[in-house]
mmCIF file of C-alpha atoms in Angstrom:
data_model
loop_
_atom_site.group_PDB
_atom_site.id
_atom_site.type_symbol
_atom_site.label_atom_id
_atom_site.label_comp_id
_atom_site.label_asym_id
_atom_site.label_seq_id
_atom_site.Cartn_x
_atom_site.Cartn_y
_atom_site.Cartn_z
ATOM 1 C CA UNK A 15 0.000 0.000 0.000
ATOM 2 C CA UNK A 16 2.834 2.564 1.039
ATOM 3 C CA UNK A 17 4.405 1.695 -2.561
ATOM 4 C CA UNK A 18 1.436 2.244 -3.935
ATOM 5 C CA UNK A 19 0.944 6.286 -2.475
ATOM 6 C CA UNK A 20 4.588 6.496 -3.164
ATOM 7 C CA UNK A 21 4.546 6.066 -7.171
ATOM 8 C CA UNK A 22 0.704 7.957 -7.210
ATOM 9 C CA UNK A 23 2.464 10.855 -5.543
ATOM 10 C CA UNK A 24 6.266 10.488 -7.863
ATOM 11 C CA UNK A 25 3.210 10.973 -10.735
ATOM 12 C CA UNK A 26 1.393 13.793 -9.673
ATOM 13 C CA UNK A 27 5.018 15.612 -8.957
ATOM 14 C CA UNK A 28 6.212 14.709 -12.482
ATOM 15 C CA UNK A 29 2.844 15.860 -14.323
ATOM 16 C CA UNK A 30 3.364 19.574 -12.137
ATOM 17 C CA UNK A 31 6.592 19.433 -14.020
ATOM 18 C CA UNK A 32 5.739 18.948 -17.219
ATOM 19 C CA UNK A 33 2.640 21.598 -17.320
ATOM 20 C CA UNK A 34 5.623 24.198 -15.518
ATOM 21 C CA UNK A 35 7.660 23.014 -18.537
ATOM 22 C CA UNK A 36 5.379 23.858 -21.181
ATOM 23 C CA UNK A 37 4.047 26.998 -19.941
ATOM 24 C CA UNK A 38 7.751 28.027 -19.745
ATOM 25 C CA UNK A 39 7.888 27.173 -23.982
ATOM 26 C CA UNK A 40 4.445 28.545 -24.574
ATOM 27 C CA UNK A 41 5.738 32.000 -22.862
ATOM 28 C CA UNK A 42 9.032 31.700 -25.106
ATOM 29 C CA UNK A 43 6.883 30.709 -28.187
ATOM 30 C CA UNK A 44 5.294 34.439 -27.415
ATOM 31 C CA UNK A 45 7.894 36.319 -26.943
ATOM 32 C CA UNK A 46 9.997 34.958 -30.289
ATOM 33 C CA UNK A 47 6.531 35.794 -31.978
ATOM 34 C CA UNK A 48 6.442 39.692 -31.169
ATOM 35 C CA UNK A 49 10.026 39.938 -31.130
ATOM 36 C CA UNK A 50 10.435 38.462 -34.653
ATOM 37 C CA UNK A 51 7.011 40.276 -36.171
ATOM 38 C CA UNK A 52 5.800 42.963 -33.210
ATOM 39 C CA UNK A 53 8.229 45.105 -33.727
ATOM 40 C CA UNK A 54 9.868 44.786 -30.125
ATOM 41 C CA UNK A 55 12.168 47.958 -30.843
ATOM 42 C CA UNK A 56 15.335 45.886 -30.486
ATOM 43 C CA UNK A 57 17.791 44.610 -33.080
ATOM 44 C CA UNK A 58 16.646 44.700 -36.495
ATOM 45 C CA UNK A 59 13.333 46.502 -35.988
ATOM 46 C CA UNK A 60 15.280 50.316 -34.645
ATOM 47 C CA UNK A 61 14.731 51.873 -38.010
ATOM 48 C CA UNK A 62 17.789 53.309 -39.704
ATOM 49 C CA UNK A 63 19.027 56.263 -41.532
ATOM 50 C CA UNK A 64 16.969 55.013 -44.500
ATOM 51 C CA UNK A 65 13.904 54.843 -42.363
ATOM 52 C CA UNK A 66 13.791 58.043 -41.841
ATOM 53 C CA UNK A 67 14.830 59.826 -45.036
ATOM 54 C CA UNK A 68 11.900 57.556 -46.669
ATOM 55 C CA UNK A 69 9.892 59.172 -44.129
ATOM 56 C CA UNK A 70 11.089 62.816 -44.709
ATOM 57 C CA UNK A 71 9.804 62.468 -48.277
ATOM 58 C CA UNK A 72 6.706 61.155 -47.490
ATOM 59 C CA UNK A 73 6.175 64.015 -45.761
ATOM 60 C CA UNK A 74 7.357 66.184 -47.955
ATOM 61 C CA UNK A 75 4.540 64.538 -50.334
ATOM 62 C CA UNK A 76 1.968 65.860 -48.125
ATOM 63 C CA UNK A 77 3.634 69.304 -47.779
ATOM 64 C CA UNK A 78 3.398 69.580 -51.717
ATOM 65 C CA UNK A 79 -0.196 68.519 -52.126
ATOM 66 C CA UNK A 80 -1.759 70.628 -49.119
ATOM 67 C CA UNK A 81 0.431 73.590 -50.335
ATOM 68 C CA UNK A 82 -0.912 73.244 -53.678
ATOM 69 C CA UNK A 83 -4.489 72.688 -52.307
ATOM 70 C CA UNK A 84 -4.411 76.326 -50.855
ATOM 71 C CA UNK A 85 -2.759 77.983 -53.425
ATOM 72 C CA UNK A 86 -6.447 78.785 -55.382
ATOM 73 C CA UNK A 87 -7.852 80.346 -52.086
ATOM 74 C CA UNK A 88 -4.763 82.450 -51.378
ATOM 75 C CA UNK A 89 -4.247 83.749 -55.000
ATOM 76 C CA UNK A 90 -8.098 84.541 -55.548
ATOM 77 C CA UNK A 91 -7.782 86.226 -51.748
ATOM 78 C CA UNK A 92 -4.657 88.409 -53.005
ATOM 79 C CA UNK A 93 -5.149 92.235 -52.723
ATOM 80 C CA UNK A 94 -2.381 94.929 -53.191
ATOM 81 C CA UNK A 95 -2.715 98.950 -53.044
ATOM 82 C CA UNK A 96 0.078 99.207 -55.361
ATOM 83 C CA UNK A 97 -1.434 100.684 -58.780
ATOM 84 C CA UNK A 98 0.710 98.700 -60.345
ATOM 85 C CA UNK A 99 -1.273 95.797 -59.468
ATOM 86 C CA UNK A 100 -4.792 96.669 -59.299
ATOM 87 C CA UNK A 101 -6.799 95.136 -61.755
ATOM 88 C CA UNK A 102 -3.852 93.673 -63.195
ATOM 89 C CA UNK A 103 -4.396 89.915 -64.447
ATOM 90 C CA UNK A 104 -0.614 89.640 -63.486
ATOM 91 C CA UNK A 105 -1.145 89.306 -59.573
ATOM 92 C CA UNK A 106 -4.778 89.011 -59.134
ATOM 93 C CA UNK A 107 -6.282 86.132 -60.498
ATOM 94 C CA UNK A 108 -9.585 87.341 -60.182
ATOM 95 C CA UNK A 109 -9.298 89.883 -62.719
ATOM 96 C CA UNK A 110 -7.868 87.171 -65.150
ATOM 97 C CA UNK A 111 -10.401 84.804 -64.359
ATOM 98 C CA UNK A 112 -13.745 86.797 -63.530
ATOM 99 C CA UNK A 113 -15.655 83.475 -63.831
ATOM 100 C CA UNK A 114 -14.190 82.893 -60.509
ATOM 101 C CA UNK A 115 -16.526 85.307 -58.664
ATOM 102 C CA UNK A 116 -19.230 83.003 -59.307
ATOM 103 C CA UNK A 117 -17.475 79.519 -59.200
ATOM 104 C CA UNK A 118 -14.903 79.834 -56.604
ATOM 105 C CA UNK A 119 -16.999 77.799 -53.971
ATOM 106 C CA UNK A 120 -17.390 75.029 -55.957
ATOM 107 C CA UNK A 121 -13.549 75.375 -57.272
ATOM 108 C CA UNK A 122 -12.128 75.741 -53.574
ATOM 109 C CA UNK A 123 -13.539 72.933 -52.421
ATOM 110 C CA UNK A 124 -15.829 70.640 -54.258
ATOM 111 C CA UNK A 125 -14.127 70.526 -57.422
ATOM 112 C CA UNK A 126 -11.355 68.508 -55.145
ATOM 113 C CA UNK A 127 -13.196 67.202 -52.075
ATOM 114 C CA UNK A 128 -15.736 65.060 -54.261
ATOM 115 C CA UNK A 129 -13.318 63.534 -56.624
ATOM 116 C CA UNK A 130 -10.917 63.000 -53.538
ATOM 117 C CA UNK A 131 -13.957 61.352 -52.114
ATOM 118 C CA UNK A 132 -14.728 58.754 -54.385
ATOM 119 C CA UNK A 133 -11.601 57.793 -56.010
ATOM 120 C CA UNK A 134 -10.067 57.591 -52.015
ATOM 121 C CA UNK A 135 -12.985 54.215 -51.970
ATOM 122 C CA UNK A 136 -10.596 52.468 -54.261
ATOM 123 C CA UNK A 137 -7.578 53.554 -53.138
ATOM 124 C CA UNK A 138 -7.624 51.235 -50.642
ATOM 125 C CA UNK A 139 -7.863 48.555 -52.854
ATOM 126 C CA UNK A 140 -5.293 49.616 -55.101
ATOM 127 C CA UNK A 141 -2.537 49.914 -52.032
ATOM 128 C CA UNK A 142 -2.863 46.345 -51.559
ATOM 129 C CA UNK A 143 -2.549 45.072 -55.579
ATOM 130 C CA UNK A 144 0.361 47.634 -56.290
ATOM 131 C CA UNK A 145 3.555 48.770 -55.968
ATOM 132 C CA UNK A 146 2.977 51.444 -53.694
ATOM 133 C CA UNK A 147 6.293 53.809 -54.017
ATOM 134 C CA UNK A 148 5.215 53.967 -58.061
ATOM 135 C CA UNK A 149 1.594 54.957 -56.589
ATOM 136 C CA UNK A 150 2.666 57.900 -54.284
ATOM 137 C CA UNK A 151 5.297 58.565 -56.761
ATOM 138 C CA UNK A 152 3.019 58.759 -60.028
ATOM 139 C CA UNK A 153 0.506 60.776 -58.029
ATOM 140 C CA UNK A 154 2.862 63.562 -56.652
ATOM 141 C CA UNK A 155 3.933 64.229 -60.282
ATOM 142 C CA UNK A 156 0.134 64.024 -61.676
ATOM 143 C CA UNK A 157 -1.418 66.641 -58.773
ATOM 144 C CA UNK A 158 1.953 68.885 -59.713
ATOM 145 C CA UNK A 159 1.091 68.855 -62.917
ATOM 146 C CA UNK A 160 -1.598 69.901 -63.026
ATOM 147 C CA UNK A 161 -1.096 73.026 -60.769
ATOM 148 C CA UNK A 162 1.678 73.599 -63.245
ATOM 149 C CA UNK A 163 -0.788 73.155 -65.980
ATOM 150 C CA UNK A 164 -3.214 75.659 -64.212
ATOM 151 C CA UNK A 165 -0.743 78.095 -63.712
ATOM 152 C CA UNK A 166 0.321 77.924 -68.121
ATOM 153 C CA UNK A 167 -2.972 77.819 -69.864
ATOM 154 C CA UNK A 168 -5.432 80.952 -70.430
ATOM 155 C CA UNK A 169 -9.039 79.154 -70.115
ATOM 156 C CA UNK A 170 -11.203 79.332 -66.855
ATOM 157 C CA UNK A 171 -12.969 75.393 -67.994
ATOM 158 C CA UNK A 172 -9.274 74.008 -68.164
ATOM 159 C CA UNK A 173 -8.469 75.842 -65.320
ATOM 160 C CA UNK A 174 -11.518 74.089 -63.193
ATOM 161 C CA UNK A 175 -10.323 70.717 -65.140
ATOM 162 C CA UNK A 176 -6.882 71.013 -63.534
ATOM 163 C CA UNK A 177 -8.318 71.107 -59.603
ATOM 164 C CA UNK A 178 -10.691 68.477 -60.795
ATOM 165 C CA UNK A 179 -7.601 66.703 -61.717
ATOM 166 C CA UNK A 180 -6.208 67.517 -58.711
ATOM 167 C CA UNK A 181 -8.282 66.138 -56.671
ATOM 168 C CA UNK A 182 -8.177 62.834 -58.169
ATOM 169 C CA UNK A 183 -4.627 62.239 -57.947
ATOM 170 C CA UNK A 184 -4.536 63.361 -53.976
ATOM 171 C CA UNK A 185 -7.215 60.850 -53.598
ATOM 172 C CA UNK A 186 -3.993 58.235 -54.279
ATOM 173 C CA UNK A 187 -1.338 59.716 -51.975
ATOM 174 C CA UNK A 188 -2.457 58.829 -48.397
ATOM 175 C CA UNK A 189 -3.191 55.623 -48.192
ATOM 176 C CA UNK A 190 -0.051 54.070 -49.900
ATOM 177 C CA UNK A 191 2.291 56.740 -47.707
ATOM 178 C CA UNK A 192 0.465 55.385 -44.116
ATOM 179 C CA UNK A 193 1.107 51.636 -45.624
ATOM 180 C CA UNK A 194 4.438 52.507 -46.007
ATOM 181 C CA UNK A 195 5.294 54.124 -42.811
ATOM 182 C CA UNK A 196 3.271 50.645 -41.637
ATOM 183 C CA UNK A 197 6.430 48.577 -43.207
ATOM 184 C CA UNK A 198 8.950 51.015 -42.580
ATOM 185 C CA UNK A 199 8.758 51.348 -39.059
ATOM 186 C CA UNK A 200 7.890 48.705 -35.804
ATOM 187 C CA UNK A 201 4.947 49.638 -33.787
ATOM 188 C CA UNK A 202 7.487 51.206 -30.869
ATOM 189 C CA UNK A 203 8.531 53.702 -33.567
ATOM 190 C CA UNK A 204 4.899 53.856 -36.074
ATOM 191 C CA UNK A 205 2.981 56.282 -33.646
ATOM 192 C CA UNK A 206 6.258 58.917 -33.816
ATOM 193 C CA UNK A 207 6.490 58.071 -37.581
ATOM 194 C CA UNK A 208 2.876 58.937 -38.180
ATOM 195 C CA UNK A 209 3.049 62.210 -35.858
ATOM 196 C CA UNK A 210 5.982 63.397 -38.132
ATOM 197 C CA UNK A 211 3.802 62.684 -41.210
ATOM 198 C CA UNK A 212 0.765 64.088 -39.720
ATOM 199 C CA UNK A 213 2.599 67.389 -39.657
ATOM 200 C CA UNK A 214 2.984 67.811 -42.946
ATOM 201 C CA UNK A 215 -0.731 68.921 -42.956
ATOM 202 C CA UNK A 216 0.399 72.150 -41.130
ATOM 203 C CA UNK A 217 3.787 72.546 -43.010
ATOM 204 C CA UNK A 218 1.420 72.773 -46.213
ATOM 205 C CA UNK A 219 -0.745 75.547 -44.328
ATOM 206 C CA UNK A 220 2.812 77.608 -43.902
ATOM 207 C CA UNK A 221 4.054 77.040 -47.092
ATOM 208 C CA UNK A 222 1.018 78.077 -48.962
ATOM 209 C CA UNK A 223 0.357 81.369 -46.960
ATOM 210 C CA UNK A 224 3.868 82.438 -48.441
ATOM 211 C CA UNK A 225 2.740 82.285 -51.859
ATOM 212 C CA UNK A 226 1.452 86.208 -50.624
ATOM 213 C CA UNK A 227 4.767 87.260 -50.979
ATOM 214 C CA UNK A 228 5.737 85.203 -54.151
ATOM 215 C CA UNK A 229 2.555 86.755 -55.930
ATOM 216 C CA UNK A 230 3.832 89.907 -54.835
ATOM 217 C CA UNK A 231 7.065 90.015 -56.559
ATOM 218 C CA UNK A 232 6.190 87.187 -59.354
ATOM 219 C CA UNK A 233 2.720 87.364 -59.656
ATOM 220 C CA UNK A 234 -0.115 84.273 -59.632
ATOM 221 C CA UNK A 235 1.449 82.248 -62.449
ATOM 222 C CA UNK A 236 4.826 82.216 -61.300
ATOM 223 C CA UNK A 237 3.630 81.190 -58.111
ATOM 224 C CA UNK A 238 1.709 77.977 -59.436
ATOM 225 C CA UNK A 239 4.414 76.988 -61.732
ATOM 226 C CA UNK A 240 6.960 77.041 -59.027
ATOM 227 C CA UNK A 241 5.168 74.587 -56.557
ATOM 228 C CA UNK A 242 4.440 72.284 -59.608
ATOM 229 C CA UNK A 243 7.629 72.559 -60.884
ATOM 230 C CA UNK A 244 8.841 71.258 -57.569
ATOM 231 C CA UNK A 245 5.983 69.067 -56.933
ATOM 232 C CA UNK A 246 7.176 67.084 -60.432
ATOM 233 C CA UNK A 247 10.705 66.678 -58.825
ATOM 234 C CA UNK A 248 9.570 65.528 -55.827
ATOM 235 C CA UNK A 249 7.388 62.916 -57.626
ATOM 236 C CA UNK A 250 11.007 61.744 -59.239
ATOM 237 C CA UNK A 251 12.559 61.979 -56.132
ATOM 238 C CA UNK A 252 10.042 59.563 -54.464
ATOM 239 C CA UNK A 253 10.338 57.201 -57.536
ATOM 240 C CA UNK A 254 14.133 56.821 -57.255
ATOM 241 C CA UNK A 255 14.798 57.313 -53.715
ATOM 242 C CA UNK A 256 11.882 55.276 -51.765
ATOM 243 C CA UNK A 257 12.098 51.460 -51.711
ATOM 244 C CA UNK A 258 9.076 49.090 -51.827
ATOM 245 C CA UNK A 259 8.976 47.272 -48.321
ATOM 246 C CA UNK A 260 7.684 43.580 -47.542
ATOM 247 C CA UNK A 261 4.016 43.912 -46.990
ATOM 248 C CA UNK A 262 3.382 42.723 -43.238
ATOM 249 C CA UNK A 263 6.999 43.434 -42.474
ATOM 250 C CA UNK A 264 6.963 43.233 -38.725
ATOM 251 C CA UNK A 265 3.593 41.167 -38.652
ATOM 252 C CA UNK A 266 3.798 38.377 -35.801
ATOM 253 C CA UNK A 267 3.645 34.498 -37.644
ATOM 254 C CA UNK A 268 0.371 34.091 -36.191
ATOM 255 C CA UNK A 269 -0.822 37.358 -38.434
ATOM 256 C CA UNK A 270 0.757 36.312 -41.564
ATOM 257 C CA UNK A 271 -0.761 33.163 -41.311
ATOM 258 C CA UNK A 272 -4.351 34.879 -41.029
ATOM 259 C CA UNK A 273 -3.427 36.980 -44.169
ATOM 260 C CA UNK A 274 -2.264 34.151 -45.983
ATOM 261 C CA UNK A 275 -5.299 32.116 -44.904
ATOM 262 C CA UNK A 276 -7.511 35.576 -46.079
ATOM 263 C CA UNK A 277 -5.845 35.783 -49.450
ATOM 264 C CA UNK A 278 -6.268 31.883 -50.079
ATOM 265 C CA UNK A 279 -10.227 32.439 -49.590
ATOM 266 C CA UNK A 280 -10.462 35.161 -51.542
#
Protein backbone atom coordinates (compact mmCIF):
# COMPACT_ATOMS: atom_id res chain seq x y z
CA UNK A 1 0.00 0.00 0.00
CA UNK A 2 2.83 2.56 1.04
CA UNK A 3 4.40 1.70 -2.56
CA UNK A 4 1.44 2.24 -3.94
CA UNK A 5 0.94 6.29 -2.47
CA UNK A 6 4.59 6.50 -3.16
CA UNK A 7 4.55 6.07 -7.17
CA UNK A 8 0.70 7.96 -7.21
CA UNK A 9 2.46 10.86 -5.54
CA UNK A 10 6.27 10.49 -7.86
CA UNK A 11 3.21 10.97 -10.73
CA UNK A 12 1.39 13.79 -9.67
CA UNK A 13 5.02 15.61 -8.96
CA UNK A 14 6.21 14.71 -12.48
CA UNK A 15 2.84 15.86 -14.32
CA UNK A 16 3.36 19.57 -12.14
CA UNK A 17 6.59 19.43 -14.02
CA UNK A 18 5.74 18.95 -17.22
CA UNK A 19 2.64 21.60 -17.32
CA UNK A 20 5.62 24.20 -15.52
CA UNK A 21 7.66 23.01 -18.54
CA UNK A 22 5.38 23.86 -21.18
CA UNK A 23 4.05 27.00 -19.94
CA UNK A 24 7.75 28.03 -19.74
CA UNK A 25 7.89 27.17 -23.98
CA UNK A 26 4.45 28.55 -24.57
CA UNK A 27 5.74 32.00 -22.86
CA UNK A 28 9.03 31.70 -25.11
CA UNK A 29 6.88 30.71 -28.19
CA UNK A 30 5.29 34.44 -27.41
CA UNK A 31 7.89 36.32 -26.94
CA UNK A 32 10.00 34.96 -30.29
CA UNK A 33 6.53 35.79 -31.98
CA UNK A 34 6.44 39.69 -31.17
CA UNK A 35 10.03 39.94 -31.13
CA UNK A 36 10.43 38.46 -34.65
CA UNK A 37 7.01 40.28 -36.17
CA UNK A 38 5.80 42.96 -33.21
CA UNK A 39 8.23 45.10 -33.73
CA UNK A 40 9.87 44.79 -30.12
CA UNK A 41 12.17 47.96 -30.84
CA UNK A 42 15.33 45.89 -30.49
CA UNK A 43 17.79 44.61 -33.08
CA UNK A 44 16.65 44.70 -36.50
CA UNK A 45 13.33 46.50 -35.99
CA UNK A 46 15.28 50.32 -34.65
CA UNK A 47 14.73 51.87 -38.01
CA UNK A 48 17.79 53.31 -39.70
CA UNK A 49 19.03 56.26 -41.53
CA UNK A 50 16.97 55.01 -44.50
CA UNK A 51 13.90 54.84 -42.36
CA UNK A 52 13.79 58.04 -41.84
CA UNK A 53 14.83 59.83 -45.04
CA UNK A 54 11.90 57.56 -46.67
CA UNK A 55 9.89 59.17 -44.13
CA UNK A 56 11.09 62.82 -44.71
CA UNK A 57 9.80 62.47 -48.28
CA UNK A 58 6.71 61.15 -47.49
CA UNK A 59 6.17 64.02 -45.76
CA UNK A 60 7.36 66.18 -47.96
CA UNK A 61 4.54 64.54 -50.33
CA UNK A 62 1.97 65.86 -48.12
CA UNK A 63 3.63 69.30 -47.78
CA UNK A 64 3.40 69.58 -51.72
CA UNK A 65 -0.20 68.52 -52.13
CA UNK A 66 -1.76 70.63 -49.12
CA UNK A 67 0.43 73.59 -50.34
CA UNK A 68 -0.91 73.24 -53.68
CA UNK A 69 -4.49 72.69 -52.31
CA UNK A 70 -4.41 76.33 -50.86
CA UNK A 71 -2.76 77.98 -53.42
CA UNK A 72 -6.45 78.79 -55.38
CA UNK A 73 -7.85 80.35 -52.09
CA UNK A 74 -4.76 82.45 -51.38
CA UNK A 75 -4.25 83.75 -55.00
CA UNK A 76 -8.10 84.54 -55.55
CA UNK A 77 -7.78 86.23 -51.75
CA UNK A 78 -4.66 88.41 -53.00
CA UNK A 79 -5.15 92.24 -52.72
CA UNK A 80 -2.38 94.93 -53.19
CA UNK A 81 -2.71 98.95 -53.04
CA UNK A 82 0.08 99.21 -55.36
CA UNK A 83 -1.43 100.68 -58.78
CA UNK A 84 0.71 98.70 -60.35
CA UNK A 85 -1.27 95.80 -59.47
CA UNK A 86 -4.79 96.67 -59.30
CA UNK A 87 -6.80 95.14 -61.75
CA UNK A 88 -3.85 93.67 -63.20
CA UNK A 89 -4.40 89.92 -64.45
CA UNK A 90 -0.61 89.64 -63.49
CA UNK A 91 -1.15 89.31 -59.57
CA UNK A 92 -4.78 89.01 -59.13
CA UNK A 93 -6.28 86.13 -60.50
CA UNK A 94 -9.59 87.34 -60.18
CA UNK A 95 -9.30 89.88 -62.72
CA UNK A 96 -7.87 87.17 -65.15
CA UNK A 97 -10.40 84.80 -64.36
CA UNK A 98 -13.74 86.80 -63.53
CA UNK A 99 -15.66 83.47 -63.83
CA UNK A 100 -14.19 82.89 -60.51
CA UNK A 101 -16.53 85.31 -58.66
CA UNK A 102 -19.23 83.00 -59.31
CA UNK A 103 -17.48 79.52 -59.20
CA UNK A 104 -14.90 79.83 -56.60
CA UNK A 105 -17.00 77.80 -53.97
CA UNK A 106 -17.39 75.03 -55.96
CA UNK A 107 -13.55 75.38 -57.27
CA UNK A 108 -12.13 75.74 -53.57
CA UNK A 109 -13.54 72.93 -52.42
CA UNK A 110 -15.83 70.64 -54.26
CA UNK A 111 -14.13 70.53 -57.42
CA UNK A 112 -11.35 68.51 -55.14
CA UNK A 113 -13.20 67.20 -52.08
CA UNK A 114 -15.74 65.06 -54.26
CA UNK A 115 -13.32 63.53 -56.62
CA UNK A 116 -10.92 63.00 -53.54
CA UNK A 117 -13.96 61.35 -52.11
CA UNK A 118 -14.73 58.75 -54.39
CA UNK A 119 -11.60 57.79 -56.01
CA UNK A 120 -10.07 57.59 -52.01
CA UNK A 121 -12.99 54.22 -51.97
CA UNK A 122 -10.60 52.47 -54.26
CA UNK A 123 -7.58 53.55 -53.14
CA UNK A 124 -7.62 51.24 -50.64
CA UNK A 125 -7.86 48.55 -52.85
CA UNK A 126 -5.29 49.62 -55.10
CA UNK A 127 -2.54 49.91 -52.03
CA UNK A 128 -2.86 46.34 -51.56
CA UNK A 129 -2.55 45.07 -55.58
CA UNK A 130 0.36 47.63 -56.29
CA UNK A 131 3.55 48.77 -55.97
CA UNK A 132 2.98 51.44 -53.69
CA UNK A 133 6.29 53.81 -54.02
CA UNK A 134 5.21 53.97 -58.06
CA UNK A 135 1.59 54.96 -56.59
CA UNK A 136 2.67 57.90 -54.28
CA UNK A 137 5.30 58.57 -56.76
CA UNK A 138 3.02 58.76 -60.03
CA UNK A 139 0.51 60.78 -58.03
CA UNK A 140 2.86 63.56 -56.65
CA UNK A 141 3.93 64.23 -60.28
CA UNK A 142 0.13 64.02 -61.68
CA UNK A 143 -1.42 66.64 -58.77
CA UNK A 144 1.95 68.89 -59.71
CA UNK A 145 1.09 68.86 -62.92
CA UNK A 146 -1.60 69.90 -63.03
CA UNK A 147 -1.10 73.03 -60.77
CA UNK A 148 1.68 73.60 -63.25
CA UNK A 149 -0.79 73.16 -65.98
CA UNK A 150 -3.21 75.66 -64.21
CA UNK A 151 -0.74 78.10 -63.71
CA UNK A 152 0.32 77.92 -68.12
CA UNK A 153 -2.97 77.82 -69.86
CA UNK A 154 -5.43 80.95 -70.43
CA UNK A 155 -9.04 79.15 -70.12
CA UNK A 156 -11.20 79.33 -66.86
CA UNK A 157 -12.97 75.39 -67.99
CA UNK A 158 -9.27 74.01 -68.16
CA UNK A 159 -8.47 75.84 -65.32
CA UNK A 160 -11.52 74.09 -63.19
CA UNK A 161 -10.32 70.72 -65.14
CA UNK A 162 -6.88 71.01 -63.53
CA UNK A 163 -8.32 71.11 -59.60
CA UNK A 164 -10.69 68.48 -60.80
CA UNK A 165 -7.60 66.70 -61.72
CA UNK A 166 -6.21 67.52 -58.71
CA UNK A 167 -8.28 66.14 -56.67
CA UNK A 168 -8.18 62.83 -58.17
CA UNK A 169 -4.63 62.24 -57.95
CA UNK A 170 -4.54 63.36 -53.98
CA UNK A 171 -7.21 60.85 -53.60
CA UNK A 172 -3.99 58.24 -54.28
CA UNK A 173 -1.34 59.72 -51.97
CA UNK A 174 -2.46 58.83 -48.40
CA UNK A 175 -3.19 55.62 -48.19
CA UNK A 176 -0.05 54.07 -49.90
CA UNK A 177 2.29 56.74 -47.71
CA UNK A 178 0.46 55.39 -44.12
CA UNK A 179 1.11 51.64 -45.62
CA UNK A 180 4.44 52.51 -46.01
CA UNK A 181 5.29 54.12 -42.81
CA UNK A 182 3.27 50.64 -41.64
CA UNK A 183 6.43 48.58 -43.21
CA UNK A 184 8.95 51.01 -42.58
CA UNK A 185 8.76 51.35 -39.06
CA UNK A 186 7.89 48.70 -35.80
CA UNK A 187 4.95 49.64 -33.79
CA UNK A 188 7.49 51.21 -30.87
CA UNK A 189 8.53 53.70 -33.57
CA UNK A 190 4.90 53.86 -36.07
CA UNK A 191 2.98 56.28 -33.65
CA UNK A 192 6.26 58.92 -33.82
CA UNK A 193 6.49 58.07 -37.58
CA UNK A 194 2.88 58.94 -38.18
CA UNK A 195 3.05 62.21 -35.86
CA UNK A 196 5.98 63.40 -38.13
CA UNK A 197 3.80 62.68 -41.21
CA UNK A 198 0.76 64.09 -39.72
CA UNK A 199 2.60 67.39 -39.66
CA UNK A 200 2.98 67.81 -42.95
CA UNK A 201 -0.73 68.92 -42.96
CA UNK A 202 0.40 72.15 -41.13
CA UNK A 203 3.79 72.55 -43.01
CA UNK A 204 1.42 72.77 -46.21
CA UNK A 205 -0.75 75.55 -44.33
CA UNK A 206 2.81 77.61 -43.90
CA UNK A 207 4.05 77.04 -47.09
CA UNK A 208 1.02 78.08 -48.96
CA UNK A 209 0.36 81.37 -46.96
CA UNK A 210 3.87 82.44 -48.44
CA UNK A 211 2.74 82.29 -51.86
CA UNK A 212 1.45 86.21 -50.62
CA UNK A 213 4.77 87.26 -50.98
CA UNK A 214 5.74 85.20 -54.15
CA UNK A 215 2.55 86.76 -55.93
CA UNK A 216 3.83 89.91 -54.84
CA UNK A 217 7.07 90.01 -56.56
CA UNK A 218 6.19 87.19 -59.35
CA UNK A 219 2.72 87.36 -59.66
CA UNK A 220 -0.11 84.27 -59.63
CA UNK A 221 1.45 82.25 -62.45
CA UNK A 222 4.83 82.22 -61.30
CA UNK A 223 3.63 81.19 -58.11
CA UNK A 224 1.71 77.98 -59.44
CA UNK A 225 4.41 76.99 -61.73
CA UNK A 226 6.96 77.04 -59.03
CA UNK A 227 5.17 74.59 -56.56
CA UNK A 228 4.44 72.28 -59.61
CA UNK A 229 7.63 72.56 -60.88
CA UNK A 230 8.84 71.26 -57.57
CA UNK A 231 5.98 69.07 -56.93
CA UNK A 232 7.18 67.08 -60.43
CA UNK A 233 10.71 66.68 -58.83
CA UNK A 234 9.57 65.53 -55.83
CA UNK A 235 7.39 62.92 -57.63
CA UNK A 236 11.01 61.74 -59.24
CA UNK A 237 12.56 61.98 -56.13
CA UNK A 238 10.04 59.56 -54.46
CA UNK A 239 10.34 57.20 -57.54
CA UNK A 240 14.13 56.82 -57.25
CA UNK A 241 14.80 57.31 -53.72
CA UNK A 242 11.88 55.28 -51.77
CA UNK A 243 12.10 51.46 -51.71
CA UNK A 244 9.08 49.09 -51.83
CA UNK A 245 8.98 47.27 -48.32
CA UNK A 246 7.68 43.58 -47.54
CA UNK A 247 4.02 43.91 -46.99
CA UNK A 248 3.38 42.72 -43.24
CA UNK A 249 7.00 43.43 -42.47
CA UNK A 250 6.96 43.23 -38.72
CA UNK A 251 3.59 41.17 -38.65
CA UNK A 252 3.80 38.38 -35.80
CA UNK A 253 3.65 34.50 -37.64
CA UNK A 254 0.37 34.09 -36.19
CA UNK A 255 -0.82 37.36 -38.43
CA UNK A 256 0.76 36.31 -41.56
CA UNK A 257 -0.76 33.16 -41.31
CA UNK A 258 -4.35 34.88 -41.03
CA UNK A 259 -3.43 36.98 -44.17
CA UNK A 260 -2.26 34.15 -45.98
CA UNK A 261 -5.30 32.12 -44.90
CA UNK A 262 -7.51 35.58 -46.08
CA UNK A 263 -5.84 35.78 -49.45
CA UNK A 264 -6.27 31.88 -50.08
CA UNK A 265 -10.23 32.44 -49.59
CA UNK A 266 -10.46 35.16 -51.54
Amino acid sequence: MQGYLDNLKMGVENFKSSKSVDVSNKDKVDSDEEGQGGGGGDGDDKPGWKEWLYLAIIALTGISYNSQKYSLPYAFGYHSDDPLQMNNPFFQISVEYPELATYYPLLSGFAVLLPQAFVGIYTGVLTDKVNRVRLLAAATILWSSSTLLAGEIDNFWVFSGMRVLFGVAVSCANAPGLSLIRDYFSKDYRTFANSINSFSMYGGYFFSSLSIVFINLFGWRNDYDLTGFLGIILGIVTLLVLQEPERGRFDSPKQKLTKLEENAGQ
